[in-house]
Amino acid sequence: MDDAVPEAPPAAEEEPAHDPAAPAPLNVPRTPTGDAGVDAALGRLGDADHLATDGHMEVYEDVHRGLRDALTALDARPGPPVPPRPYEHRS
């Protein structure tokens, strides 16, 4: 009679279960605009890929602020010189 106990098969390593609430990259392509400030702001959107949902608002507000500042800077740039007004003779 054999009193040996059969060995249990090695436990298969379980893959981690998919957590739908875990941060996941959106992989949304961002095309460079050619404006360094705008491109930096849009690049910051990638930071949200690694945060839980409750951290997204801070990133979005930061990006919005950067884009708003870039638009405001466009308004502050001097345009072409204004042509002089014609001389008006008054008596």
Coordinates of C-alpha atoms in Angstrom, one line a residue:
M1 CA 0.0 0.0 0.0
D2 CA 1.3 3.4 -0.9
D3 CA 0.7 6.1 1.7
A4 CA 2.1 8.9 -0.5
V5 CA -0.1 11.9 -0.9
P6 CA -0.3 13.2 -4.5
E7 CA 1.2 16.6 -5.0
A8 CA -1.2 19.4 -5.8
P9 CA -0.7 20.9 -9.3
P10 CA 1.2 24.2 -9.2
A11 CA -1.2 27.1 -8.8
A12 CA -1.6 29.0 -12.0
E13 CA -0.7 32.7 -11.6
E14 CA -3.9 34.7 -11.8
E15 CA -4.0 37.7 -14.0
P16 CA -5.1 40.8 -12.2
A17 CA -8.8 41.4 -12.6
H18 CA -9.6 44.4 -14.8
D19 CA -10.7 47.3 -12.7
P20 CA -12.9 49.6 -14.7
A21 CA -12.4 52.4 -12.2
A22 CA -8.6 52.3 -12.6
P23 CA -6.9 55.1 -14.6
A24 CA -6.6 54.2 -18.2
P25 CA -5.0 56.2 -21.0
L26 CA -7.5 57.6 -23.5
N27 CA -4.9 57.5 -26.3
V28 CA -6.4 60.6 -27.9
P29 CA -3.9 61.9 -30.5
R30 CA -2.8 65.5 -30.1
T31 CA -1.6 67.2 -33.3
P32 CA 1.0 69.9 -32.7
T33 CA -0.3 73.4 -33.4
G34 CA 3.1 75.1 -33.8
D35 CA 2.4 77.3 -30.8
A36 CA 4.7 76.2 -27.9
G37 CA 2.3 77.5 -25.2
V38 CA -0.8 75.8 -26.8
D39 CA 1.2 72.6 -27.4
A40 CA 2.4 72.5 -23.8
A41 CA -1.2 73.0 -22.5
L42 CA -2.5 70.2 -24.8
G43 CA 0.3 68.0 -23.8
R44 CA -0.7 68.4 -20.1
L45 CA -4.0 66.6 -21.0
G46 CA -1.9 63.4 -21.0
D47 CA -1.4 63.8 -17.3
A48 CA -5.1 62.9 -16.8
D49 CA -4.4 59.5 -18.3
H50 CA -2.6 58.5 -15.1
L51 CA -5.0 59.9 -12.6
A52 CA -8.2 58.7 -11.1
T53 CA -11.3 60.5 -12.3
D54 CA -11.4 62.8 -9.3
G55 CA -8.0 64.2 -10.3
H56 CA -9.0 65.1 -13.9
M57 CA -10.7 68.4 -12.9
E58 CA -7.4 70.0 -11.8
V59 CA -5.7 69.0 -15.1
Y60 CA -8.6 70.3 -17.2
E61 CA -8.7 73.6 -15.3
D62 CA -5.0 74.0 -15.7
V63 CA -5.2 73.3 -19.5
H64 CA -8.2 75.7 -19.8
R65 CA -6.2 78.4 -18.0
G66 CA -3.2 77.9 -20.3
L67 CA -5.3 78.0 -23.5
R68 CA -7.2 81.1 -22.2
D69 CA -3.8 82.8 -21.5
A70 CA -2.6 81.9 -25.0
L71 CA -5.7 83.5 -26.6
T72 CA -5.4 86.6 -24.4
A73 CA -1.8 86.9 -25.5
L74 CA -3.0 87.0 -29.1
D75 CA -5.1 90.0 -28.3
A76 CA -2.2 91.8 -26.6
R77 CA 0.1 91.5 -29.5
P78 CA 0.5 94.8 -31.4
G79 CA -1.1 94.8 -34.8
P80 CA 0.0 96.7 -37.8
P81 CA 0.4 100.4 -37.3
V82 CA -2.7 102.5 -37.6
P83 CA -2.4 104.8 -40.6
P84 CA -2.3 108.5 -39.7
R85 CA -5.5 110.4 -40.0
P86 CA -5.6 113.0 -42.7
Y87 CA -4.9 116.5 -41.6
E88 CA -8.1 118.4 -41.0
H89 CA -7.9 122.2 -41.3
R90 CA -10.1 124.0 -38.9
S91 CA -10.6 127.7 -38.8

